[in-house]
């Protein structure tokens, strides 16, 4: 009889564990701030609520199992016994548990320069991105982030307008073969929903030394002045056979290596 009990308990406990581990995983992402690497902040509250709901469901499952298998004199077979399943019984819950445990013991990776090259660098904003409502609104040039510079350029794309303006921006390094050896592309990802749909934007930076001193994915804080230079097209989706064009370039006067920020994406 005890063997029958154990067999009947196995699959309900497996389902319970899947709810519990996924609730725990979502709560861990919310509590540790790792959600910053995965989704837009607008969805943080939704993830937190989902984690609590899953943990409550797992607690109710414990109560259900207790009532069904220890307080009743007769045992009932699983409700899915006669249903049609895409996977063998227990496989779905097992896969969910494995994925959740993997997420619990690892940290989400941040999108890097390789991701930027694969997704295609752009020097303008896609139509889905929030645009500036007005040009020249109060922000000082030296207080703009990389994303604000790109948005400003998108509104008024004449590079000469910004010549001589101070800039102080932070981003990660991308090496482009089309740029000279003392140039890097300083980039950040814009996330509109989740990391899957994030895309990179940035500006070229002229360094006071070779870019070999700053490997790809190094996070830099760069201060300097804006200038214009004639360079090849920056977008990796454009063939290098196209003619060179003038770009807004940050002429760096001070370059500092900084740690990867807790919130690495822009919105």
PDB file of C-alpha atoms in Angstrom:
ATOM      1  CA  UNK A   1       0.000   0.000   0.000  1.00  0.00           C
ATOM      2  CA  UNK A   2       2.855   2.399   0.861  1.00  0.00           C
ATOM      3  CA  UNK A   3       4.354   1.789  -2.592  1.00  0.00           C
ATOM      4  CA  UNK A   4       1.039   2.713  -4.212  1.00  0.00           C
ATOM      5  CA  UNK A   5       0.944   5.900  -2.126  1.00  0.00           C
ATOM      6  CA  UNK A   6       4.437   6.865  -3.189  1.00  0.00           C
ATOM      7  CA  UNK A   7       3.678   6.253  -6.843  1.00  0.00           C
ATOM      8  CA  UNK A   8       0.521   8.335  -6.631  1.00  0.00           C
ATOM      9  CA  UNK A   9       2.408  11.134  -4.873  1.00  0.00           C
ATOM     10  CA  UNK A  10       5.270  11.376  -7.346  1.00  0.00           C
ATOM     11  CA  UNK A  11       3.562  13.301 -10.148  1.00  0.00           C
ATOM     12  CA  UNK A  12       1.596  15.728  -7.917  1.00  0.00           C
ATOM     13  CA  UNK A  13       4.847  16.527  -6.085  1.00  0.00           C
ATOM     14  CA  UNK A  14       6.553  17.079  -9.432  1.00  0.00           C
ATOM     15  CA  UNK A  15       3.860  19.578 -10.459  1.00  0.00           C
ATOM     16  CA  UNK A  16       4.077  21.283  -7.066  1.00  0.00           C
ATOM     17  CA  UNK A  17       7.857  21.611  -7.417  1.00  0.00           C
ATOM     18  CA  UNK A  18       7.505  23.225 -10.853  1.00  0.00           C
ATOM     19  CA  UNK A  19       5.188  25.923  -9.441  1.00  0.00           C
ATOM     20  CA  UNK A  20       7.457  26.454  -6.428  1.00  0.00           C
ATOM     21  CA  UNK A  21      10.767  26.733  -8.321  1.00  0.00           C
ATOM     22  CA  UNK A  22       9.346  29.092 -10.950  1.00  0.00           C
ATOM     23  CA  UNK A  23       7.801  31.283  -8.247  1.00  0.00           C
ATOM     24  CA  UNK A  24      11.150  31.294  -6.457  1.00  0.00           C
ATOM     25  CA  UNK A  25      13.045  32.106  -9.671  1.00  0.00           C
ATOM     26  CA  UNK A  26      10.836  35.075 -10.546  1.00  0.00           C
ATOM     27  CA  UNK A  27      11.032  36.358  -6.967  1.00  0.00           C
ATOM     28  CA  UNK A  28      14.848  36.028  -7.031  1.00  0.00           C
ATOM     29  CA  UNK A  29      15.055  38.063 -10.253  1.00  0.00           C
ATOM     30  CA  UNK A  30      12.837  40.752  -8.705  1.00  0.00           C
ATOM     31  CA  UNK A  31      14.629  40.835  -5.317  1.00  0.00           C
ATOM     32  CA  UNK A  32      18.192  40.864  -6.682  1.00  0.00           C
ATOM     33  CA  UNK A  33      17.588  43.427  -9.421  1.00  0.00           C
ATOM     34  CA  UNK A  34      18.500  40.934 -12.142  1.00  0.00           C
ATOM     35  CA  UNK A  35      15.235  41.816 -13.878  1.00  0.00           C
ATOM     36  CA  UNK A  36      17.107  44.891 -15.165  1.00  0.00           C
ATOM     37  CA  UNK A  37      18.954  42.534 -17.502  1.00  0.00           C
ATOM     38  CA  UNK A  38      15.809  40.838 -18.783  1.00  0.00           C
ATOM     39  CA  UNK A  39      12.812  43.137 -19.170  1.00  0.00           C
ATOM     40  CA  UNK A  40      11.632  46.759 -19.167  1.00  0.00           C
ATOM     41  CA  UNK A  41      10.930  48.217 -15.673  1.00  0.00           C
ATOM     42  CA  UNK A  42       7.265  48.643 -16.627  1.00  0.00           C
ATOM     43  CA  UNK A  43       6.872  44.887 -16.162  1.00  0.00           C
ATOM     44  CA  UNK A  44       8.671  44.507 -12.803  1.00  0.00           C
ATOM     45  CA  UNK A  45       5.447  44.658 -10.779  1.00  0.00           C
ATOM     46  CA  UNK A  46       3.829  42.066 -13.032  1.00  0.00           C
ATOM     47  CA  UNK A  47       6.761  39.672 -12.456  1.00  0.00           C
ATOM     48  CA  UNK A  48       6.596  40.217  -8.698  1.00  0.00           C
ATOM     49  CA  UNK A  49       2.852  39.477  -8.630  1.00  0.00           C
ATOM     50  CA  UNK A  50       3.377  36.382 -10.802  1.00  0.00           C
ATOM     51  CA  UNK A  51       6.045  35.079  -8.406  1.00  0.00           C
ATOM     52  CA  UNK A  52       3.737  35.488  -5.391  1.00  0.00           C
ATOM     53  CA  UNK A  53       0.839  33.811  -7.240  1.00  0.00           C
ATOM     54  CA  UNK A  54       3.019  30.833  -8.172  1.00  0.00           C
ATOM     55  CA  UNK A  55       4.265  30.454  -4.598  1.00  0.00           C
ATOM     56  CA  UNK A  56       0.673  30.592  -3.319  1.00  0.00           C
ATOM     57  CA  UNK A  57      -0.365  27.956  -5.856  1.00  0.00           C
ATOM     58  CA  UNK A  58       2.481  25.691  -4.721  1.00  0.00           C
ATOM     59  CA  UNK A  59       1.322  26.108  -1.085  1.00  0.00           C
ATOM     60  CA  UNK A  60      -2.246  25.236  -2.079  1.00  0.00           C
ATOM     61  CA  UNK A  61      -0.913  22.208  -3.935  1.00  0.00           C
ATOM     62  CA  UNK A  62       0.691  21.001  -0.684  1.00  0.00           C
ATOM     63  CA  UNK A  63      -2.665  21.293   1.052  1.00  0.00           C
ATOM     64  CA  UNK A  64      -4.408  19.523  -1.820  1.00  0.00           C
ATOM     65  CA  UNK A  65      -1.956  16.622  -1.726  1.00  0.00           C
ATOM     66  CA  UNK A  66      -2.327  16.312   2.017  1.00  0.00           C
ATOM     67  CA  UNK A  67      -6.125  16.211   1.817  1.00  0.00           C
ATOM     68  CA  UNK A  68      -6.183  13.819  -1.116  1.00  0.00           C
ATOM     69  CA  UNK A  69      -3.612  11.283  -0.037  1.00  0.00           C
ATOM     70  CA  UNK A  70      -3.582  11.303   3.729  1.00  0.00           C
ATOM     71  CA  UNK A  71      -7.063  12.169   4.900  1.00  0.00           C
ATOM     72  CA  UNK A  72      -9.088  10.156   2.394  1.00  0.00           C
ATOM     73  CA  UNK A  73      -9.517   6.436   2.753  1.00  0.00           C
ATOM     74  CA  UNK A  74      -9.544   5.821  -0.961  1.00  0.00           C
ATOM     75  CA  UNK A  75      -7.034   7.029  -3.513  1.00  0.00           C
ATOM     76  CA  UNK A  76      -7.962   8.610  -6.781  1.00  0.00           C
ATOM     77  CA  UNK A  77      -5.974   8.273  -9.909  1.00  0.00           C
ATOM     78  CA  UNK A  78      -4.572  11.357 -11.538  1.00  0.00           C
ATOM     79  CA  UNK A  79      -7.071  13.518 -13.422  1.00  0.00           C
ATOM     80  CA  UNK A  80      -4.872  13.341 -16.518  1.00  0.00           C
ATOM     81  CA  UNK A  81      -4.874   9.576 -16.666  1.00  0.00           C
ATOM     82  CA  UNK A  82      -7.167   9.409 -19.672  1.00  0.00           C
ATOM     83  CA  UNK A  83      -6.181  12.714 -21.306  1.00  0.00           C
ATOM     84  CA  UNK A  84      -3.995  13.064 -24.389  1.00  0.00           C
ATOM     85  CA  UNK A  85      -0.563  14.518 -23.565  1.00  0.00           C
ATOM     86  CA  UNK A  86       2.034  15.927 -25.949  1.00  0.00           C
ATOM     87  CA  UNK A  87       4.836  14.673 -23.697  1.00  0.00           C
ATOM     88  CA  UNK A  88       5.037  11.574 -21.497  1.00  0.00           C
ATOM     89  CA  UNK A  89       3.561  12.185 -18.079  1.00  0.00           C
ATOM     90  CA  UNK A  90       5.879  14.168 -15.825  1.00  0.00           C
ATOM     91  CA  UNK A  91       8.206  15.374 -18.577  1.00  0.00           C
ATOM     92  CA  UNK A  92       6.704  18.847 -18.820  1.00  0.00           C
ATOM     93  CA  UNK A  93       7.072  19.515 -15.092  1.00  0.00           C
ATOM     94  CA  UNK A  94      10.580  18.002 -15.096  1.00  0.00           C
ATOM     95  CA  UNK A  95      11.731  20.318 -17.886  1.00  0.00           C
ATOM     96  CA  UNK A  96      10.255  23.336 -16.093  1.00  0.00           C
ATOM     97  CA  UNK A  97      12.063  22.374 -12.868  1.00  0.00           C
ATOM     98  CA  UNK A  98      15.413  21.924 -14.644  1.00  0.00           C
ATOM     99  CA  UNK A  99      15.125  25.324 -16.354  1.00  0.00           C
ATOM    100  CA  UNK A 100      14.103  27.039 -13.099  1.00  0.00           C
ATOM    101  CA  UNK A 101      16.960  25.489 -11.103  1.00  0.00           C
ATOM    102  CA  UNK A 102      19.430  26.528 -13.811  1.00  0.00           C
ATOM    103  CA  UNK A 103      18.099  30.080 -13.556  1.00  0.00           C
ATOM    104  CA  UNK A 104      18.442  30.020  -9.768  1.00  0.00           C
ATOM    105  CA  UNK A 105      22.127  29.039  -9.777  1.00  0.00           C
ATOM    106  CA  UNK A 106      23.209  31.313 -12.644  1.00  0.00           C
ATOM    107  CA  UNK A 107      22.974  35.031 -13.425  1.00  0.00           C
ATOM    108  CA  UNK A 108      21.377  36.402 -16.608  1.00  0.00           C
ATOM    109  CA  UNK A 109      24.031  37.468 -19.100  1.00  0.00           C
ATOM    110  CA  UNK A 110      24.187  41.065 -20.273  1.00  0.00           C
ATOM    111  CA  UNK A 111      23.953  41.696 -24.000  1.00  0.00           C
ATOM    112  CA  UNK A 112      27.450  42.481 -25.267  1.00  0.00           C
ATOM    113  CA  UNK A 113      29.365  43.665 -28.327  1.00  0.00           C
ATOM    114  CA  UNK A 114      28.901  40.322 -30.076  1.00  0.00           C
ATOM    115  CA  UNK A 115      25.133  40.662 -29.597  1.00  0.00           C
ATOM    116  CA  UNK A 116      25.331  44.207 -30.954  1.00  0.00           C
ATOM    117  CA  UNK A 117      27.181  43.059 -34.088  1.00  0.00           C
ATOM    118  CA  UNK A 118      24.717  40.229 -34.661  1.00  0.00           C
ATOM    119  CA  UNK A 119      21.661  42.454 -34.241  1.00  0.00           C
ATOM    120  CA  UNK A 120      23.106  45.236 -36.361  1.00  0.00           C
ATOM    121  CA  UNK A 121      24.407  48.584 -35.183  1.00  0.00           C
ATOM    122  CA  UNK A 122      22.228  51.520 -36.085  1.00  0.00           C
ATOM    123  CA  UNK A 123      22.919  55.242 -35.960  1.00  0.00           C
ATOM    124  CA  UNK A 124      19.220  56.165 -35.940  1.00  0.00           C
ATOM    125  CA  UNK A 125      16.177  55.058 -33.984  1.00  0.00           C
ATOM    126  CA  UNK A 126      13.623  52.476 -35.188  1.00  0.00           C
ATOM    127  CA  UNK A 127      10.020  53.725 -35.514  1.00  0.00           C
ATOM    128  CA  UNK A 128       8.911  51.848 -32.377  1.00  0.00           C
ATOM    129  CA  UNK A 129      11.210  53.901 -30.151  1.00  0.00           C
ATOM    130  CA  UNK A 130       9.909  56.771 -28.075  1.00  0.00           C
ATOM    131  CA  UNK A 131      10.952  60.016 -29.731  1.00  0.00           C
ATOM    132  CA  UNK A 132      11.847  63.384 -28.287  1.00  0.00           C
ATOM    133  CA  UNK A 133       8.783  65.588 -28.081  1.00  0.00           C
ATOM    134  CA  UNK A 134      10.776  68.750 -28.692  1.00  0.00           C
ATOM    135  CA  UNK A 135      14.288  69.658 -29.740  1.00  0.00           C
ATOM    136  CA  UNK A 136      16.580  71.593 -27.463  1.00  0.00           C
ATOM    137  CA  UNK A 137      14.686  70.945 -24.236  1.00  0.00           C
ATOM    138  CA  UNK A 138      16.556  71.828 -21.076  1.00  0.00           C
ATOM    139  CA  UNK A 139      19.162  69.047 -20.835  1.00  0.00           C
ATOM    140  CA  UNK A 140      22.736  70.312 -21.030  1.00  0.00           C
ATOM    141  CA  UNK A 141      24.913  68.551 -23.647  1.00  0.00           C
ATOM    142  CA  UNK A 142      27.321  67.235 -21.012  1.00  0.00           C
ATOM    143  CA  UNK A 143      24.379  65.667 -19.119  1.00  0.00           C
ATOM    144  CA  UNK A 144      23.040  63.681 -22.069  1.00  0.00           C
ATOM    145  CA  UNK A 145      23.411  59.919 -22.108  1.00  0.00           C
ATOM    146  CA  UNK A 146      24.381  58.074 -25.279  1.00  0.00           C
ATOM    147  CA  UNK A 147      20.721  57.308 -25.914  1.00  0.00           C
ATOM    148  CA  UNK A 148      19.778  60.972 -25.487  1.00  0.00           C
ATOM    149  CA  UNK A 149      22.481  61.947 -27.969  1.00  0.00           C
ATOM    150  CA  UNK A 150      21.140  59.441 -30.500  1.00  0.00           C
ATOM    151  CA  UNK A 151      17.582  60.651 -29.945  1.00  0.00           C
ATOM    152  CA  UNK A 152      18.686  64.262 -30.346  1.00  0.00           C
ATOM    153  CA  UNK A 153      20.476  63.390 -33.580  1.00  0.00           C
ATOM    154  CA  UNK A 154      17.348  61.604 -34.765  1.00  0.00           C
ATOM    155  CA  UNK A 155      15.327  64.819 -34.326  1.00  0.00           C
ATOM    156  CA  UNK A 156      17.940  67.106 -35.913  1.00  0.00           C
ATOM    157  CA  UNK A 157      20.529  64.995 -37.774  1.00  0.00           C
ATOM    158  CA  UNK A 158      22.952  67.772 -38.820  1.00  0.00           C
ATOM    159  CA  UNK A 159      26.294  66.866 -37.138  1.00  0.00           C
ATOM    160  CA  UNK A 160      27.759  70.373 -37.415  1.00  0.00           C
ATOM    161  CA  UNK A 161      25.076  71.642 -35.026  1.00  0.00           C
ATOM    162  CA  UNK A 162      26.797  69.891 -32.136  1.00  0.00           C
ATOM    163  CA  UNK A 163      30.457  70.730 -32.898  1.00  0.00           C
ATOM    164  CA  UNK A 164      32.269  71.922 -29.781  1.00  0.00           C
ATOM    165  CA  UNK A 165      29.601  70.752 -27.350  1.00  0.00           C
ATOM    166  CA  UNK A 166      30.823  68.963 -24.210  1.00  0.00           C
ATOM    167  CA  UNK A 167      29.862  65.342 -23.651  1.00  0.00           C
ATOM    168  CA  UNK A 168      30.186  62.881 -20.792  1.00  0.00           C
ATOM    169  CA  UNK A 169      28.785  59.455 -21.693  1.00  0.00           C
ATOM    170  CA  UNK A 170      29.061  55.848 -20.546  1.00  0.00           C
ATOM    171  CA  UNK A 171      28.752  52.710 -22.658  1.00  0.00           C
ATOM    172  CA  UNK A 172      30.447  49.486 -23.698  1.00  0.00           C
ATOM    173  CA  UNK A 173      33.107  49.190 -26.385  1.00  0.00           C
ATOM    174  CA  UNK A 174      32.432  47.741 -29.831  1.00  0.00           C
ATOM    175  CA  UNK A 175      35.313  47.376 -32.299  1.00  0.00           C
ATOM    176  CA  UNK A 176      34.326  48.031 -35.898  1.00  0.00           C
ATOM    177  CA  UNK A 177      36.780  46.941 -38.582  1.00  0.00           C
ATOM    178  CA  UNK A 178      35.621  49.811 -40.770  1.00  0.00           C
ATOM    179  CA  UNK A 179      36.829  52.431 -38.274  1.00  0.00           C
ATOM    180  CA  UNK A 180      40.463  53.567 -37.794  1.00  0.00           C
ATOM    181  CA  UNK A 181      42.563  51.986 -35.036  1.00  0.00           C
ATOM    182  CA  UNK A 182      42.038  54.902 -32.654  1.00  0.00           C
ATOM    183  CA  UNK A 183      38.240  54.710 -32.893  1.00  0.00           C
ATOM    184  CA  UNK A 184      35.684  52.666 -30.952  1.00  0.00           C
ATOM    185  CA  UNK A 185      31.926  52.580 -31.163  1.00  0.00           C
ATOM    186  CA  UNK A 186      30.532  53.349 -27.684  1.00  0.00           C
ATOM    187  CA  UNK A 187      27.169  51.659 -27.399  1.00  0.00           C
ATOM    188  CA  UNK A 188      24.235  50.815 -25.158  1.00  0.00           C
ATOM    189  CA  UNK A 189      21.189  48.663 -25.770  1.00  0.00           C
ATOM    190  CA  UNK A 190      17.691  50.140 -25.775  1.00  0.00           C
ATOM    191  CA  UNK A 191      15.106  47.775 -24.359  1.00  0.00           C
ATOM    192  CA  UNK A 192      11.414  48.334 -25.149  1.00  0.00           C
ATOM    193  CA  UNK A 193       9.937  45.098 -23.774  1.00  0.00           C
ATOM    194  CA  UNK A 194      12.533  42.416 -23.023  1.00  0.00           C
ATOM    195  CA  UNK A 195      16.150  41.572 -23.817  1.00  0.00           C
ATOM    196  CA  UNK A 196      15.063  39.620 -26.895  1.00  0.00           C
ATOM    197  CA  UNK A 197      13.928  42.771 -28.699  1.00  0.00           C
ATOM    198  CA  UNK A 198      16.714  45.073 -27.416  1.00  0.00           C
ATOM    199  CA  UNK A 199      18.804  46.829 -30.055  1.00  0.00           C
ATOM    200  CA  UNK A 200      22.127  48.708 -29.846  1.00  0.00           C
ATOM    201  CA  UNK A 201      22.686  52.402 -30.498  1.00  0.00           C
ATOM    202  CA  UNK A 202      25.795  54.490 -29.969  1.00  0.00           C
ATOM    203  CA  UNK A 203      28.265  57.038 -31.233  1.00  0.00           C
ATOM    204  CA  UNK A 204      31.831  56.744 -32.564  1.00  0.00           C
ATOM    205  CA  UNK A 205      34.557  57.886 -30.190  1.00  0.00           C
ATOM    206  CA  UNK A 206      38.043  59.053 -31.197  1.00  0.00           C
ATOM    207  CA  UNK A 207      40.460  57.901 -28.520  1.00  0.00           C
ATOM    208  CA  UNK A 208      43.751  59.572 -27.530  1.00  0.00           C
ATOM    209  CA  UNK A 209      45.430  56.157 -27.956  1.00  0.00           C
ATOM    210  CA  UNK A 210      44.960  52.836 -29.734  1.00  0.00           C
ATOM    211  CA  UNK A 211      41.677  51.027 -29.171  1.00  0.00           C
ATOM    212  CA  UNK A 212      43.654  47.865 -28.367  1.00  0.00           C
ATOM    213  CA  UNK A 213      43.913  49.252 -24.827  1.00  0.00           C
ATOM    214  CA  UNK A 214      40.120  48.929 -24.556  1.00  0.00           C
ATOM    215  CA  UNK A 215      38.922  45.411 -25.515  1.00  0.00           C
ATOM    216  CA  UNK A 216      35.336  44.835 -26.706  1.00  0.00           C
ATOM    217  CA  UNK A 217      32.700  44.860 -23.939  1.00  0.00           C
ATOM    218  CA  UNK A 218      34.811  47.114 -21.697  1.00  0.00           C
ATOM    219  CA  UNK A 219      32.594  49.737 -20.084  1.00  0.00           C
ATOM    220  CA  UNK A 220      33.988  53.263 -20.445  1.00  0.00           C
ATOM    221  CA  UNK A 221      33.114  56.701 -19.204  1.00  0.00           C
ATOM    222  CA  UNK A 222      34.294  59.147 -21.849  1.00  0.00           C
ATOM    223  CA  UNK A 223      34.534  62.929 -21.547  1.00  0.00           C
ATOM    224  CA  UNK A 224      35.346  65.191 -24.455  1.00  0.00           C
ATOM    225  CA  UNK A 225      34.023  67.467 -27.180  1.00  0.00           C
ATOM    226  CA  UNK A 226      31.857  66.702 -30.153  1.00  0.00           C
ATOM    227  CA  UNK A 227      33.342  67.076 -33.635  1.00  0.00           C
ATOM    228  CA  UNK A 228      32.516  65.854 -37.127  1.00  0.00           C
ATOM    229  CA  UNK A 229      34.521  63.356 -39.139  1.00  0.00           C
ATOM    230  CA  UNK A 230      34.059  61.637 -42.493  1.00  0.00           C
ATOM    231  CA  UNK A 231      33.811  57.920 -41.783  1.00  0.00           C
ATOM    232  CA  UNK A 232      32.438  54.762 -43.418  1.00  0.00           C
ATOM    233  CA  UNK A 233      28.796  53.851 -42.676  1.00  0.00           C
ATOM    234  CA  UNK A 234      28.522  52.630 -39.076  1.00  0.00           C
ATOM    235  CA  UNK A 235      25.475  50.416 -39.410  1.00  0.00           C
ATOM    236  CA  UNK A 236      26.663  46.817 -39.781  1.00  0.00           C
ATOM    237  CA  UNK A 237      23.710  46.124 -42.058  1.00  0.00           C
ATOM    238  CA  UNK A 238      25.128  48.548 -44.636  1.00  0.00           C
ATOM    239  CA  UNK A 239      27.812  47.363 -47.025  1.00  0.00           C
ATOM    240  CA  UNK A 240      31.138  49.115 -46.786  1.00  0.00           C
ATOM    241  CA  UNK A 241      31.067  49.770 -50.490  1.00  0.00           C
ATOM    242  CA  UNK A 242      28.848  52.764 -49.876  1.00  0.00           C
ATOM    243  CA  UNK A 243      30.549  56.145 -49.772  1.00  0.00           C
ATOM    244  CA  UNK A 244      31.772  57.676 -46.556  1.00  0.00           C
ATOM    245  CA  UNK A 245      29.607  60.218 -44.786  1.00  0.00           C
ATOM    246  CA  UNK A 246      30.081  62.802 -42.060  1.00  0.00           C
ATOM    247  CA  UNK A 247      29.380  61.578 -38.555  1.00  0.00           C
ATOM    248  CA  UNK A 248      29.144  63.201 -35.180  1.00  0.00           C
ATOM    249  CA  UNK A 249      32.173  61.929 -33.235  1.00  0.00           C
ATOM    250  CA  UNK A 250      33.121  62.326 -29.586  1.00  0.00           C
ATOM    251  CA  UNK A 251      36.753  63.450 -29.408  1.00  0.00           C
ATOM    252  CA  UNK A 252      37.783  61.949 -26.074  1.00  0.00           C
ATOM    253  CA  UNK A 253      39.922  63.973 -23.670  1.00  0.00           C
ATOM    254  CA  UNK A 254      39.463  61.649 -20.681  1.00  0.00           C
ATOM    255  CA  UNK A 255      38.709  57.917 -20.813  1.00  0.00           C
ATOM    256  CA  UNK A 256      37.961  55.939 -17.656  1.00  0.00           C
ATOM    257  CA  UNK A 257      37.260  52.197 -17.374  1.00  0.00           C
ATOM    258  CA  UNK A 258      34.184  51.726 -15.161  1.00  0.00           C
ATOM    259  CA  UNK A 259      32.360  48.656 -13.788  1.00  0.00           C
ATOM    260  CA  UNK A 260      29.370  47.269 -15.627  1.00  0.00           C
ATOM    261  CA  UNK A 261      26.366  49.230 -14.306  1.00  0.00           C
ATOM    262  CA  UNK A 262      23.594  47.441 -12.443  1.00  0.00           C
ATOM    263  CA  UNK A 263      21.156  48.835 -14.990  1.00  0.00           C
ATOM    264  CA  UNK A 264      23.056  48.377 -18.282  1.00  0.00           C
ATOM    265  CA  UNK A 265      20.222  49.161 -20.719  1.00  0.00           C
ATOM    266  CA  UNK A 266      18.453  52.336 -21.749  1.00  0.00           C
ATOM    267  CA  UNK A 267      14.724  52.799 -22.304  1.00  0.00           C
TER     268      UNK A 267
END
